[in-house]
mmCIF file of C-alpha atoms in Angstrom:
data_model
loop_
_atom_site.group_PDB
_atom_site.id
_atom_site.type_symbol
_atom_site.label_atom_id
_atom_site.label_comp_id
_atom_site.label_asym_id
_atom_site.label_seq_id
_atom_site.Cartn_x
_atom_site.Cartn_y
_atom_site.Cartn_z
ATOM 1 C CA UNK A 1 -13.500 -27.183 3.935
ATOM 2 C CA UNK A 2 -12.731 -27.179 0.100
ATOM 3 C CA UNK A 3 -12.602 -23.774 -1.757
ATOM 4 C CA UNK A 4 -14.999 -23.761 -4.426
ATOM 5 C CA UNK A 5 -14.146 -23.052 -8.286
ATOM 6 C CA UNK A 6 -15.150 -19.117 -7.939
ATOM 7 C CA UNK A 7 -13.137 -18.559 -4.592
ATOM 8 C CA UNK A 8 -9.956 -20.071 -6.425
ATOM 9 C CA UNK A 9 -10.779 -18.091 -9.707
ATOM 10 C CA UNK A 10 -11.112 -15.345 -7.668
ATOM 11 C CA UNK A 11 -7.978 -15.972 -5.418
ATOM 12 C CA UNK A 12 -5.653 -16.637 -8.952
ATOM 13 C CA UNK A 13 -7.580 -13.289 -10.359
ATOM 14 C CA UNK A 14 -6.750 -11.244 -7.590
ATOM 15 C CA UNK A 15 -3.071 -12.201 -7.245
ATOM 16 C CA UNK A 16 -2.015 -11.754 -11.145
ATOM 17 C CA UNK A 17 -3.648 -8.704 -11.019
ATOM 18 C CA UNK A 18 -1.387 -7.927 -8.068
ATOM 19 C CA UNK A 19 1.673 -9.268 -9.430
ATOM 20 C CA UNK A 20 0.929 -7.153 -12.852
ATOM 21 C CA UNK A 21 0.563 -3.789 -11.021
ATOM 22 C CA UNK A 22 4.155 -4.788 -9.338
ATOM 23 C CA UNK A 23 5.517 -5.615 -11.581
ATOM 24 C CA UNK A 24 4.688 -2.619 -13.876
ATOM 25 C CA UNK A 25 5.860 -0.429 -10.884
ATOM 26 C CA UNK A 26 8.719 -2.343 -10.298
ATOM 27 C CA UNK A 27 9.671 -2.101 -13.952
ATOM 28 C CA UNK A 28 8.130 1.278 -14.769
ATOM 29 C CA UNK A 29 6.429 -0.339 -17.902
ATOM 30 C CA UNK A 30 3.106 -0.286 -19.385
ATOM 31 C CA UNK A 31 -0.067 -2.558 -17.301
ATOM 32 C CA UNK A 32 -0.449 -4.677 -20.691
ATOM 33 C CA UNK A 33 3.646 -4.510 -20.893
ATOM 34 C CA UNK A 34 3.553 -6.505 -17.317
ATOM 35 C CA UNK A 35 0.820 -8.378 -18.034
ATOM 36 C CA UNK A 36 2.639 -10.049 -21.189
ATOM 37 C CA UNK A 37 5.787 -10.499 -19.031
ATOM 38 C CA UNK A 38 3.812 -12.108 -16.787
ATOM 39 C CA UNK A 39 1.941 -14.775 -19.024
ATOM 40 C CA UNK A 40 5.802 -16.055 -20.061
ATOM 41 C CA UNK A 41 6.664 -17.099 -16.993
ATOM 42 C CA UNK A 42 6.623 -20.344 -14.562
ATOM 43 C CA UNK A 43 5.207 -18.915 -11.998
ATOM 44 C CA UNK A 44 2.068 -17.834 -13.708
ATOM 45 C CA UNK A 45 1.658 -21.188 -15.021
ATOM 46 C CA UNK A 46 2.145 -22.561 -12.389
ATOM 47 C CA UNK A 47 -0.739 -20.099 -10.486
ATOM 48 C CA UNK A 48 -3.056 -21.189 -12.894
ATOM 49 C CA UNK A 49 -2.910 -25.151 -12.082
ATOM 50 C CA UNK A 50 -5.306 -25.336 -9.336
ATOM 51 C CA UNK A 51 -3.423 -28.499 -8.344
ATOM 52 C CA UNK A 52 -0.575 -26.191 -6.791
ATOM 53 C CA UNK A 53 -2.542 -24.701 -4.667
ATOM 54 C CA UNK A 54 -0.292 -21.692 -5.073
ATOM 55 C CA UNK A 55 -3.525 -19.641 -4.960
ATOM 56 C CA UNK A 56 -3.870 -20.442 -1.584
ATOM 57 C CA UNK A 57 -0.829 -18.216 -0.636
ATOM 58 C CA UNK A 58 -0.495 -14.606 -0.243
ATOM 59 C CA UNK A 59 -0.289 -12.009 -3.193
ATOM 60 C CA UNK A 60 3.595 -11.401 -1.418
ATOM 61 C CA UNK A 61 4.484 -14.854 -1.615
ATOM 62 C CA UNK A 62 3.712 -15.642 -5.492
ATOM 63 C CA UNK A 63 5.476 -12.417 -5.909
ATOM 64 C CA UNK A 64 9.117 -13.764 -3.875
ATOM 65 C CA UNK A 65 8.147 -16.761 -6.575
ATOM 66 C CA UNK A 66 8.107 -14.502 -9.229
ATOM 67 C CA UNK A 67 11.497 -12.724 -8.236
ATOM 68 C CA UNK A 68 13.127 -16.164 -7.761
ATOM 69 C CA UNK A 69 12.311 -16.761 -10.736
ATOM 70 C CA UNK A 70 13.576 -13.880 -12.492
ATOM 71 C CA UNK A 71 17.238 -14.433 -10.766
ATOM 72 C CA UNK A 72 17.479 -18.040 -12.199
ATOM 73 C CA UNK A 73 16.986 -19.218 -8.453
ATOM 74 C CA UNK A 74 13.894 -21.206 -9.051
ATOM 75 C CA UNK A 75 15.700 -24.345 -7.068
ATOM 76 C CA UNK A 76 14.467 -22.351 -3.635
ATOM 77 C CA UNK A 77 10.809 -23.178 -4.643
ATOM 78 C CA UNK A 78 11.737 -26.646 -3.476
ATOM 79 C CA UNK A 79 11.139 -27.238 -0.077
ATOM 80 C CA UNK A 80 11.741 -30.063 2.326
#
């Protein structure tokens, strides 16, 4: 069964709004401070392309992403 265009909006919604709250908790900084932190990176591009399917994982999982990310270490989002 394909998702349909809301359920992935939805999905891709409800994770950067996730990863924004972390991230402003994580770096004790301002929602709209996270938010534009956020919009810079690879990972939230790479949310956004439906193609990934990275909207399909969990909340926890983009959020590993987006700490690999931050280190430099983005070779370990290649898998095998």
């Amino acid at each position: 069964m394909k998702a349909s265009s809301v359920n992935i909006n939805k999905s891709i919604q409800t994770i950067s709004l996730y990863l924004v709250h972390r991230l402003s908790s994580e770096e004790n900084c301002s929602s709209e401070n996270a938010l534009k932190k956020l919009l810079k990176t690879m990972t939230y591009e790479l949310l956004q392309d439906k193609e990934s399917g990275l909207y399909a994982e969990s909340p926890e999982y983009v959020w590993s992403m987006l700490q690999d990310e931050k280190r430099g270490d983005i070779e370990s989002w290649i898998k095998e």
